[in-house]
Amino acid sequence: MLLNIGDLVKMRKAHPCGNDLWRITYVGADVKMRCEKCSRIVMLDRPTFEKRMKKIVESAAEAEA
């Protein structure tokens, strides 16, 4: 799966604040993301992130083009 910084992703479970949309801020062996509603930052290892992610809502690469 190809992830870019700035992608908006939807996760399978909602954050305690009630939101399930996250903005990617770092991509590597780990993935760092920020909640769009409460701005909480969470870092997950790549396998856990890929299992919990539902879909990419908005791609940063497509937005630039």
mmJSON file of the N, C-alpha and C atoms, coordinates in Angstrom:
{"data_MODEL":{"atom_site":{
"group_PDB":["ATOM","ATOM","ATOM","ATOM","ATOM","ATOM","ATOM","ATOM","ATOM","ATOM","ATOM","ATOM","ATOM","ATOM","ATOM","ATOM","ATOM","ATOM","ATOM","ATOM","ATOM","ATOM","ATOM","ATOM","ATOM","ATOM","ATOM","ATOM","ATOM","ATOM","ATOM","ATOM","ATOM","ATOM","ATOM","ATOM","ATOM","ATOM","ATOM","ATOM","ATOM","ATOM","ATOM","ATOM","ATOM","ATOM","ATOM","ATOM","ATOM","ATOM","ATOM","ATOM","ATOM","ATOM","ATOM","ATOM","ATOM","ATOM","ATOM","ATOM","ATOM","ATOM","ATOM","ATOM","ATOM","ATOM","ATOM","ATOM","ATOM","ATOM","ATOM","ATOM","ATOM","ATOM","ATOM","ATOM","ATOM","ATOM","ATOM","ATOM","ATOM","ATOM","ATOM","ATOM","ATOM","ATOM","ATOM","ATOM","ATOM","ATOM","ATOM","ATOM","ATOM","ATOM","ATOM","ATOM","ATOM","ATOM","ATOM","ATOM","ATOM","ATOM","ATOM","ATOM","ATOM","ATOM","ATOM","ATOM","ATOM","ATOM","ATOM","ATOM","ATOM","ATOM","ATOM","ATOM","ATOM","ATOM","ATOM","ATOM","ATOM","ATOM","ATOM","ATOM","ATOM","ATOM","ATOM","ATOM","ATOM","ATOM","ATOM","ATOM","ATOM","ATOM","ATOM","ATOM","ATOM","ATOM","ATOM","ATOM","ATOM","ATOM","ATOM","ATOM","ATOM","ATOM","ATOM","ATOM","ATOM","ATOM","ATOM","ATOM","ATOM","ATOM","ATOM","ATOM","ATOM","ATOM","ATOM","ATOM","ATOM","ATOM","ATOM","ATOM","ATOM","ATOM","ATOM","ATOM","ATOM","ATOM","ATOM","ATOM","ATOM","ATOM","ATOM","ATOM","ATOM","ATOM","ATOM","ATOM","ATOM","ATOM","ATOM","ATOM","ATOM","ATOM","ATOM","ATOM","ATOM","ATOM","ATOM","ATOM","ATOM","ATOM","ATOM"],
"id":[1,2,3,4,5,6,7,8,9,10,11,12,13,14,15,16,17,18,19,20,21,22,23,24,25,26,27,28,29,30,31,32,33,34,35,36,37,38,39,40,41,42,43,44,45,46,47,48,49,50,51,52,53,54,55,56,57,58,59,60,61,62,63,64,65,66,67,68,69,70,71,72,73,74,75,76,77,78,79,80,81,82,83,84,85,86,87,88,89,90,91,92,93,94,95,96,97,98,99,100,101,102,103,104,105,106,107,108,109,110,111,112,113,114,115,116,117,118,119,120,121,122,123,124,125,126,127,128,129,130,131,132,133,134,135,136,137,138,139,140,141,142,143,144,145,146,147,148,149,150,151,152,153,154,155,156,157,158,159,160,161,162,163,164,165,166,167,168,169,170,171,172,173,174,175,176,177,178,179,180,181,182,183,184,185,186,187,188,189,190,191,192,193,194,195],
"type_symbol":["N","C","C","N","C","C","N","C","C","N","C","C","N","C","C","N","C","C","N","C","C","N","C","C","N","C","C","N","C","C","N","C","C","N","C","C","N","C","C","N","C","C","N","C","C","N","C","C","N","C","C","N","C","C","N","C","C","N","C","C","N","C","C","N","C","C","N","C","C","N","C","C","N","C","C","N","C","C","N","C","C","N","C","C","N","C","C","N","C","C","N","C","C","N","C","C","N","C","C","N","C","C","N","C","C","N","C","C","N","C","C","N","C","C","N","C","C","N","C","C","N","C","C","N","C","C","N","C","C","N","C","C","N","C","C","N","C","C","N","C","C","N","C","C","N","C","C","N","C","C","N","C","C","N","C","C","N","C","C","N","C","C","N","C","C","N","C","C","N","C","C","N","C","C","N","C","C","N","C","C","N","C","C","N","C","C","N","C","C","N","C","C","N","C","C"],
"label_atom_id":["N","CA","C","N","CA","C","N","CA","C","N","CA","C","N","CA","C","N","CA","C","N","CA","C","N","CA","C","N","CA","C","N","CA","C","N","CA","C","N","CA","C","N","CA","C","N","CA","C","N","CA","C","N","CA","C","N","CA","C","N","CA","C","N","CA","C","N","CA","C","N","CA","C","N","CA","C","N","CA","C","N","CA","C","N","CA","C","N","CA","C","N","CA","C","N","CA","C","N","CA","C","N","CA","C","N","CA","C","N","CA","C","N","CA","C","N","CA","C","N","CA","C","N","CA","C","N","CA","C","N","CA","C","N","CA","C","N","CA","C","N","CA","C","N","CA","C","N","CA","C","N","CA","C","N","CA","C","N","CA","C","N","CA","C","N","CA","C","N","CA","C","N","CA","C","N","CA","C","N","CA","C","N","CA","C","N","CA","C","N","CA","C","N","CA","C","N","CA","C","N","CA","C","N","CA","C","N","CA","C","N","CA","C","N","CA","C","N","CA","C","N","CA","C","N","CA","C"],
"label_alt_id":[null,null,null,null,null,null,null,null,null,null,null,null,null,null,null,null,null,null,null,null,null,null,null,null,null,null,null,null,null,null,null,null,null,null,null,null,null,null,null,null,null,null,null,null,null,null,null,null,null,null,null,null,null,null,null,null,null,null,null,null,null,null,null,null,null,null,null,null,null,null,null,null,null,null,null,null,null,null,null,null,null,null,null,null,null,null,null,null,null,null,null,null,null,null,null,null,null,null,null,null,null,null,null,null,null,null,null,null,null,null,null,null,null,null,null,null,null,null,null,null,null,null,null,null,null,null,null,null,null,null,null,null,null,null,null,null,null,null,null,null,null,null,null,null,null,null,null,null,null,null,null,null,null,null,null,null,null,null,null,null,null,null,null,null,null,null,null,null,null,null,null,null,null,null,null,null,null,null,null,null,null,null,null,null,null,null,null,null,null,null,null,null,null,null,null],
"label_comp_id":["MET","MET","MET","LEU","LEU","LEU","LEU","LEU","LEU","ASN","ASN","ASN","ILE","ILE","ILE","GLY","GLY","GLY","ASP","ASP","ASP","LEU","LEU","LEU","VAL","VAL","VAL","LYS","LYS","LYS","MET","MET","MET","ARG","ARG","ARG","LYS","LYS","LYS","ALA","ALA","ALA","HIS","HIS","HIS","PRO","PRO","PRO","CYS","CYS","CYS","GLY","GLY","GLY","ASN","ASN","ASN","ASP","ASP","ASP","LEU","LEU","LEU","TRP","TRP","TRP","ARG","ARG","ARG","ILE","ILE","ILE","THR","THR","THR","TYR","TYR","TYR","VAL","VAL","VAL","GLY","GLY","GLY","ALA","ALA","ALA","ASP","ASP","ASP","VAL","VAL","VAL","LYS","LYS","LYS","MET","MET","MET","ARG","ARG","ARG","CYS","CYS","CYS","GLU","GLU","GLU","LYS","LYS","LYS","CYS","CYS","CYS","SER","SER","SER","ARG","ARG","ARG","ILE","ILE","ILE","VAL","VAL","VAL","MET","MET","MET","LEU","LEU","LEU","ASP","ASP","ASP","ARG","ARG","ARG","PRO","PRO","PRO","THR","THR","THR","PHE","PHE","PHE","GLU","GLU","GLU","LYS","LYS","LYS","ARG","ARG","ARG","MET","MET","MET","LYS","LYS","LYS","LYS","LYS","LYS","ILE","ILE","ILE","VAL","VAL","VAL","GLU","GLU","GLU","SER","SER","SER","ALA","ALA","ALA","ALA","ALA","ALA","GLU","GLU","GLU","ALA","ALA","ALA","GLU","GLU","GLU","ALA","ALA","ALA"],
"label_asym_id":["A","A","A","A","A","A","A","A","A","A","A","A","A","A","A","A","A","A","A","A","A","A","A","A","A","A","A","A","A","A","A","A","A","A","A","A","A","A","A","A","A","A","A","A","A","A","A","A","A","A","A","A","A","A","A","A","A","A","A","A","A","A","A","A","A","A","A","A","A","A","A","A","A","A","A","A","A","A","A","A","A","A","A","A","A","A","A","A","A","A","A","A","A","A","A","A","A","A","A","A","A","A","A","A","A","A","A","A","A","A","A","A","A","A","A","A","A","A","A","A","A","A","A","A","A","A","A","A","A","A","A","A","A","A","A","A","A","A","A","A","A","A","A","A","A","A","A","A","A","A","A","A","A","A","A","A","A","A","A","A","A","A","A","A","A","A","A","A","A","A","A","A","A","A","A","A","A","A","A","A","A","A","A","A","A","A","A","A","A","A","A","A","A","A","A"],
"label_entity_id":["1","1","1","1","1","1","1","1","1","1","1","1","1","1","1","1","1","1","1","1","1","1","1","1","1","1","1","1","1","1","1","1","1","1","1","1","1","1","1","1","1","1","1","1","1","1","1","1","1","1","1","1","1","1","1","1","1","1","1","1","1","1","1","1","1","1","1","1","1","1","1","1","1","1","1","1","1","1","1","1","1","1","1","1","1","1","1","1","1","1","1","1","1","1","1","1","1","1","1","1","1","1","1","1","1","1","1","1","1","1","1","1","1","1","1","1","1","1","1","1","1","1","1","1","1","1","1","1","1","1","1","1","1","1","1","1","1","1","1","1","1","1","1","1","1","1","1","1","1","1","1","1","1","1","1","1","1","1","1","1","1","1","1","1","1","1","1","1","1","1","1","1","1","1","1","1","1","1","1","1","1","1","1","1","1","1","1","1","1","1","1","1","1","1","1"],
"label_seq_id":[1,1,1,2,2,2,3,3,3,4,4,4,5,5,5,6,6,6,7,7,7,8,8,8,9,9,9,10,10,10,11,11,11,12,12,12,13,13,13,14,14,14,15,15,15,16,16,16,17,17,17,18,18,18,19,19,19,20,20,20,21,21,21,22,22,22,23,23,23,24,24,24,25,25,25,26,26,26,27,27,27,28,28,28,29,29,29,30,30,30,31,31,31,32,32,32,33,33,33,34,34,34,35,35,35,36,36,36,37,37,37,38,38,38,39,39,39,40,40,40,41,41,41,42,42,42,43,43,43,44,44,44,45,45,45,46,46,46,47,47,47,48,48,48,49,49,49,50,50,50,51,51,51,52,52,52,53,53,53,54,54,54,55,55,55,56,56,56,57,57,57,58,58,58,59,59,59,60,60,60,61,61,61,62,62,62,63,63,63,64,64,64,65,65,65],
"pdbx_PDB_ins_code":[null,null,null,null,null,null,null,null,null,null,null,null,null,null,null,null,null,null,null,null,null,null,null,null,null,null,null,null,null,null,null,null,null,null,null,null,null,null,null,null,null,null,null,null,null,null,null,null,null,null,null,null,null,null,null,null,null,null,null,null,null,null,null,null,null,null,null,null,null,null,null,null,null,null,null,null,null,null,null,null,null,null,null,null,null,null,null,null,null,null,null,null,null,null,null,null,null,null,null,null,null,null,null,null,null,null,null,null,null,null,null,null,null,null,null,null,null,null,null,null,null,null,null,null,null,null,null,null,null,null,null,null,null,null,null,null,null,null,null,null,null,null,null,null,null,null,null,null,null,null,null,null,null,null,null,null,null,null,null,null,null,null,null,null,null,null,null,null,null,null,null,null,null,null,null,null,null,null,null,null,null,null,null,null,null,null,null,null,null,null,null,null,null,null,null],
"Cartn_x":[0.839,0.0,0.89,0.563,1.357,0.713,1.422,0.948,1.824,1.236,1.963,1.621,2.553,2.281,1.174,0.173,-0.949,-2.186,-2.078,-3.257,-4.262,-5.53,-6.61,-7.126,-7.06,-7.477,-8.619,-9.437,-10.541,-10.141,-10.262,-9.89,-11.139,-10.939,-12.065,-12.833,-12.113,-12.761,-12.627,-13.61,-13.573,-12.685,-12.077,-11.303,-12.286,-11.865,-12.794,-13.517,-12.936,-13.607,-14.771,-14.878,-15.991,-15.637,-14.408,-13.986,-13.231,-13.342,-12.59,-11.709,-11.527,-10.678,-9.36,-8.251,-6.92,-6.069,-5.202,-4.265,-2.891,-2.25,-0.929,0.124,1.01,2.056,3.461,3.606,4.912,4.696,5.529,5.449,6.834,6.955,8.217,7.901,8.747,8.436,7.216,7.033,5.846,5.057,3.791,2.937,2.422,2.65,2.172,0.989,-0.076,-1.273,-1.897,-2.645,-3.279,-4.785,-5.536,-6.996,-7.485,-8.407,-8.918,-9.83,-10.422,-11.346,-10.656,-9.845,-9.265,-7.756,-7.129,-5.697,-4.771,-5.282,-4.442,-3.536,-2.268,-1.308,-1.079,-1.146,-0.965,0.052,0.92,1.902,1.691,1.529,1.33,2.402,2.774,3.691,2.922,3.651,3.042,2.045,2.375,1.398,0.089,0.181,-1.022,-1.837,-1.166,-1.859,-2.607,-1.935,-2.565,-3.771,-3.727,-4.856,-6.035,-5.747,-6.804,-7.357,-6.642,-7.096,-8.196,-9.231,-10.335,-10.106,-9.83,-9.59,-8.929,-8.34,-7.777,-8.893,-9.319,-10.413,-9.94,-8.771,-8.233,-6.726,-6.229,-4.795,-4.115,-3.003,-2.261,-1.623,-1.235,-0.616,-1.608,-2.879,-3.909,-4.285,-4.24,-4.599,-3.582,-2.293,-1.248,-1.372,-1.776,-1.817,-2.986],
"Cartn_y":[-1.17,0.0,1.242,2.191,3.401,4.536,4.987,6.09,7.312,8.481,9.741,10.629,11.498,12.482,13.405,13.62,14.47,13.695,12.372,11.557,11.591,11.549,11.465,10.03,9.335,7.934,7.733,6.732,6.354,5.062,5.041,3.865,3.041,1.759,0.861,1.258,1.645,2.056,3.561,4.167,5.605,5.914,7.082,7.606,7.927,7.952,8.288,9.635,10.554,11.837,11.68,10.503,10.247,10.329,10.689,10.852,9.609,9.29,8.158,8.577,9.887,10.406,10.918,10.501,10.838,11.341,12.33,12.876,12.281,11.709,11.095,12.206,12.125,13.135,12.557,11.221,10.577,9.168,8.762,7.417,6.805,5.619,4.883,3.491,2.951,1.671,1.841,3.06,3.43,4.453,4.619,5.621,6.535,7.836,8.827,9.546,9.716,10.367,11.268,12.269,13.258,13.208,13.145,13.128,14.46,14.401,15.613,16.419,15.79,16.494,17.097,16.283,16.75,16.998,16.729,16.953,16.081,15.004,14.061,13.336,13.131,12.462,11.042,10.067,8.654,8.078,7.204,6.535,5.028,4.354,2.909,2.272,1.026,0.327,-0.027,-0.211,-0.377,-1.548,-2.757,-3.852,-3.577,-2.968,-2.631,-1.581,-0.572,0.478,-0.105,-0.973,-1.541,-2.406,-3.069,-3.89,-3.012,-1.874,-1.014,0.0,0.242,1.23,0.644,1.439,0.997,1.426,2.733,3.216,4.588,4.963,6.296,7.168,8.168,9.041,10.078,10.681,11.752,11.558,11.445,11.241,12.579,12.808,14.057,14.165,13.03,13.039,13.497,13.081,13.493,14.958,15.432,16.821,17.79,17.373,18.227,18.34,17.263,17.226,17.993],
"Cartn_z":[0.0,0.0,0.0,-0.849,-0.98,-0.18,0.83,1.664,1.438,1.5,1.382,2.566,2.905,3.946,3.446,4.27,3.899,3.483,3.319,2.98,4.124,3.771,4.751,4.721,5.851,5.9,6.882,6.588,7.469,8.162,9.479,10.263,10.578,10.91,11.191,12.449,13.503,14.747,14.912,15.522,15.77,16.979,16.961,18.084,19.212,20.471,21.561,21.377,20.606,20.358,19.38,18.733,17.829,16.354,16.035,14.649,14.179,12.878,12.336,11.155,10.955,9.882,10.455,9.842,10.32,9.163,9.417,8.431,8.702,7.678,7.816,7.908,8.932,9.105,8.975,9.056,8.911,8.384,7.418,6.861,6.866,7.413,7.464,7.981,8.855,9.496,10.394,10.891,11.653,10.853,11.217,10.58,11.671,11.506,12.473,11.835,12.61,12.081,13.131,12.653,13.522,13.314,14.401,14.343,13.773,12.84,12.2,13.124,14.126,15.006,16.225,16.938,18.199,18.125,16.979,16.731,17.578,18.145,18.885,17.891,18.257,17.387,17.897,16.98,17.306,16.332,16.844,15.998,16.116,14.982,14.937,14.07,14.405,13.514,12.234,11.142,9.82,9.745,10.24,10.146,10.893,12.065,12.831,12.097,11.544,10.805,9.612,8.828,7.636,7.982,9.145,9.578,10.019,10.648,11.194,10.19,9.101,8.121,7.241,6.992,6.147,4.701,4.489,3.13,3.158,2.015,1.846,1.281,2.038,1.639,0.646,0.937,0.087,-0.011,-1.238,-1.454,-1.653,-0.961,-1.093,-2.471,-3.075,-4.4,-5.458,-5.347,-6.305,-6.119,-4.881,-4.593,-5.19,-5.242,-5.806,-7.31,-7.971,-9.433,-10.007],
"occupancy":[1.0,1.0,1.0,1.0,1.0,1.0,1.0,1.0,1.0,1.0,1.0,1.0,1.0,1.0,1.0,1.0,1.0,1.0,1.0,1.0,1.0,1.0,1.0,1.0,1.0,1.0,1.0,1.0,1.0,1.0,1.0,1.0,1.0,1.0,1.0,1.0,1.0,1.0,1.0,1.0,1.0,1.0,1.0,1.0,1.0,1.0,1.0,1.0,1.0,1.0,1.0,1.0,1.0,1.0,1.0,1.0,1.0,1.0,1.0,1.0,1.0,1.0,1.0,1.0,1.0,1.0,1.0,1.0,1.0,1.0,1.0,1.0,1.0,1.0,1.0,1.0,1.0,1.0,1.0,1.0,1.0,1.0,1.0,1.0,1.0,1.0,1.0,1.0,1.0,1.0,1.0,1.0,1.0,1.0,1.0,1.0,1.0,1.0,1.0,1.0,1.0,1.0,1.0,1.0,1.0,1.0,1.0,1.0,1.0,1.0,1.0,1.0,1.0,1.0,1.0,1.0,1.0,1.0,1.0,1.0,1.0,1.0,1.0,1.0,1.0,1.0,1.0,1.0,1.0,1.0,1.0,1.0,1.0,1.0,1.0,1.0,1.0,1.0,1.0,1.0,1.0,1.0,1.0,1.0,1.0,1.0,1.0,1.0,1.0,1.0,1.0,1.0,1.0,1.0,1.0,1.0,1.0,1.0,1.0,1.0,1.0,1.0,1.0,1.0,1.0,1.0,1.0,1.0,1.0,1.0,1.0,1.0,1.0,1.0,1.0,1.0,1.0,1.0,1.0,1.0,1.0,1.0,1.0,1.0,1.0,1.0,1.0,1.0,1.0,1.0,1.0,1.0,1.0,1.0,1.0],
"B_iso_or_equiv":[0.0,0.0,0.0,0.0,0.0,0.0,0.0,0.0,0.0,0.0,0.0,0.0,0.0,0.0,0.0,0.0,0.0,0.0,0.0,0.0,0.0,0.0,0.0,0.0,0.0,0.0,0.0,0.0,0.0,0.0,0.0,0.0,0.0,0.0,0.0,0.0,0.0,0.0,0.0,0.0,0.0,0.0,0.0,0.0,0.0,0.0,0.0,0.0,0.0,0.0,0.0,0.0,0.0,0.0,0.0,0.0,0.0,0.0,0.0,0.0,0.0,0.0,0.0,0.0,0.0,0.0,0.0,0.0,0.0,0.0,0.0,0.0,0.0,0.0,0.0,0.0,0.0,0.0,0.0,0.0,0.0,0.0,0.0,0.0,0.0,0.0,0.0,0.0,0.0,0.0,0.0,0.0,0.0,0.0,0.0,0.0,0.0,0.0,0.0,0.0,0.0,0.0,0.0,0.0,0.0,0.0,0.0,0.0,0.0,0.0,0.0,0.0,0.0,0.0,0.0,0.0,0.0,0.0,0.0,0.0,0.0,0.0,0.0,0.0,0.0,0.0,0.0,0.0,0.0,0.0,0.0,0.0,0.0,0.0,0.0,0.0,0.0,0.0,0.0,0.0,0.0,0.0,0.0,0.0,0.0,0.0,0.0,0.0,0.0,0.0,0.0,0.0,0.0,0.0,0.0,0.0,0.0,0.0,0.0,0.0,0.0,0.0,0.0,0.0,0.0,0.0,0.0,0.0,0.0,0.0,0.0,0.0,0.0,0.0,0.0,0.0,0.0,0.0,0.0,0.0,0.0,0.0,0.0,0.0,0.0,0.0,0.0,0.0,0.0,0.0,0.0,0.0,0.0,0.0,0.0],
"pdbx_formal_charge":[null,null,null,null,null,null,null,null,null,null,null,null,null,null,null,null,null,null,null,null,null,null,null,null,null,null,null,null,null,null,null,null,null,null,null,null,null,null,null,null,null,null,null,null,null,null,null,null,null,null,null,null,null,null,null,null,null,null,null,null,null,null,null,null,null,null,null,null,null,null,null,null,null,null,null,null,null,null,null,null,null,null,null,null,null,null,null,null,null,null,null,null,null,null,null,null,null,null,null,null,null,null,null,null,null,null,null,null,null,null,null,null,null,null,null,null,null,null,null,null,null,null,null,null,null,null,null,null,null,null,null,null,null,null,null,null,null,null,null,null,null,null,null,null,null,null,null,null,null,null,null,null,null,null,null,null,null,null,null,null,null,null,null,null,null,null,null,null,null,null,null,null,null,null,null,null,null,null,null,null,null,null,null,null,null,null,null,null,null,null,null,null,null,null,null],
"auth_seq_id":[1,1,1,2,2,2,3,3,3,4,4,4,5,5,5,6,6,6,7,7,7,8,8,8,9,9,9,10,10,10,11,11,11,12,12,12,13,13,13,14,14,14,15,15,15,16,16,16,17,17,17,18,18,18,19,19,19,20,20,20,21,21,21,22,22,22,23,23,23,24,24,24,25,25,25,26,26,26,27,27,27,28,28,28,29,29,29,30,30,30,31,31,31,32,32,32,33,33,33,34,34,34,35,35,35,36,36,36,37,37,37,38,38,38,39,39,39,40,40,40,41,41,41,42,42,42,43,43,43,44,44,44,45,45,45,46,46,46,47,47,47,48,48,48,49,49,49,50,50,50,51,51,51,52,52,52,53,53,53,54,54,54,55,55,55,56,56,56,57,57,57,58,58,58,59,59,59,60,60,60,61,61,61,62,62,62,63,63,63,64,64,64,65,65,65],
"auth_comp_id":["MET","MET","MET","LEU","LEU","LEU","LEU","LEU","LEU","ASN","ASN","ASN","ILE","ILE","ILE","GLY","GLY","GLY","ASP","ASP","ASP","LEU","LEU","LEU","VAL","VAL","VAL","LYS","LYS","LYS","MET","MET","MET","ARG","ARG","ARG","LYS","LYS","LYS","ALA","ALA","ALA","HIS","HIS","HIS","PRO","PRO","PRO","CYS","CYS","CYS","GLY","GLY","GLY","ASN","ASN","ASN","ASP","ASP","ASP","LEU","LEU","LEU","TRP","TRP","TRP","ARG","ARG","ARG","ILE","ILE","ILE","THR","THR","THR","TYR","TYR","TYR","VAL","VAL","VAL","GLY","GLY","GLY","ALA","ALA","ALA","ASP","ASP","ASP","VAL","VAL","VAL","LYS","LYS","LYS","MET","MET","MET","ARG","ARG","ARG","CYS","CYS","CYS","GLU","GLU","GLU","LYS","LYS","LYS","CYS","CYS","CYS","SER","SER","SER","ARG","ARG","ARG","ILE","ILE","ILE","VAL","VAL","VAL","MET","MET","MET","LEU","LEU","LEU","ASP","ASP","ASP","ARG","ARG","ARG","PRO","PRO","PRO","THR","THR","THR","PHE","PHE","PHE","GLU","GLU","GLU","LYS","LYS","LYS","ARG","ARG","ARG","MET","MET","MET","LYS","LYS","LYS","LYS","LYS","LYS","ILE","ILE","ILE","VAL","VAL","VAL","GLU","GLU","GLU","SER","SER","SER","ALA","ALA","ALA","ALA","ALA","ALA","GLU","GLU","GLU","ALA","ALA","ALA","GLU","GLU","GLU","ALA","ALA","ALA"],
"auth_asym_id":["A","A","A","A","A","A","A","A","A","A","A","A","A","A","A","A","A","A","A","A","A","A","A","A","A","A","A","A","A","A","A","A","A","A","A","A","A","A","A","A","A","A","A","A","A","A","A","A","A","A","A","A","A","A","A","A","A","A","A","A","A","A","A","A","A","A","A","A","A","A","A","A","A","A","A","A","A","A","A","A","A","A","A","A","A","A","A","A","A","A","A","A","A","A","A","A","A","A","A","A","A","A","A","A","A","A","A","A","A","A","A","A","A","A","A","A","A","A","A","A","A","A","A","A","A","A","A","A","A","A","A","A","A","A","A","A","A","A","A","A","A","A","A","A","A","A","A","A","A","A","A","A","A","A","A","A","A","A","A","A","A","A","A","A","A","A","A","A","A","A","A","A","A","A","A","A","A","A","A","A","A","A","A","A","A","A","A","A","A","A","A","A","A","A","A"],
"auth_atom_id":["N","CA","C","N","CA","C","N","CA","C","N","CA","C","N","CA","C","N","CA","C","N","CA","C","N","CA","C","N","CA","C","N","CA","C","N","CA","C","N","CA","C","N","CA","C","N","CA","C","N","CA","C","N","CA","C","N","CA","C","N","CA","C","N","CA","C","N","CA","C","N","CA","C","N","CA","C","N","CA","C","N","CA","C","N","CA","C","N","CA","C","N","CA","C","N","CA","C","N","CA","C","N","CA","C","N","CA","C","N","CA","C","N","CA","C","N","CA","C","N","CA","C","N","CA","C","N","CA","C","N","CA","C","N","CA","C","N","CA","C","N","CA","C","N","CA","C","N","CA","C","N","CA","C","N","CA","C","N","CA","C","N","CA","C","N","CA","C","N","CA","C","N","CA","C","N","CA","C","N","CA","C","N","CA","C","N","CA","C","N","CA","C","N","CA","C","N","CA","C","N","CA","C","N","CA","C","N","CA","C","N","CA","C","N","CA","C","N","CA","C","N","CA","C","N","CA","C"],
"pdbx_PDB_model_num":[1,1,1,1,1,1,1,1,1,1,1,1,1,1,1,1,1,1,1,1,1,1,1,1,1,1,1,1,1,1,1,1,1,1,1,1,1,1,1,1,1,1,1,1,1,1,1,1,1,1,1,1,1,1,1,1,1,1,1,1,1,1,1,1,1,1,1,1,1,1,1,1,1,1,1,1,1,1,1,1,1,1,1,1,1,1,1,1,1,1,1,1,1,1,1,1,1,1,1,1,1,1,1,1,1,1,1,1,1,1,1,1,1,1,1,1,1,1,1,1,1,1,1,1,1,1,1,1,1,1,1,1,1,1,1,1,1,1,1,1,1,1,1,1,1,1,1,1,1,1,1,1,1,1,1,1,1,1,1,1,1,1,1,1,1,1,1,1,1,1,1,1,1,1,1,1,1,1,1,1,1,1,1,1,1,1,1,1,1,1,1,1,1,1,1]
}}}
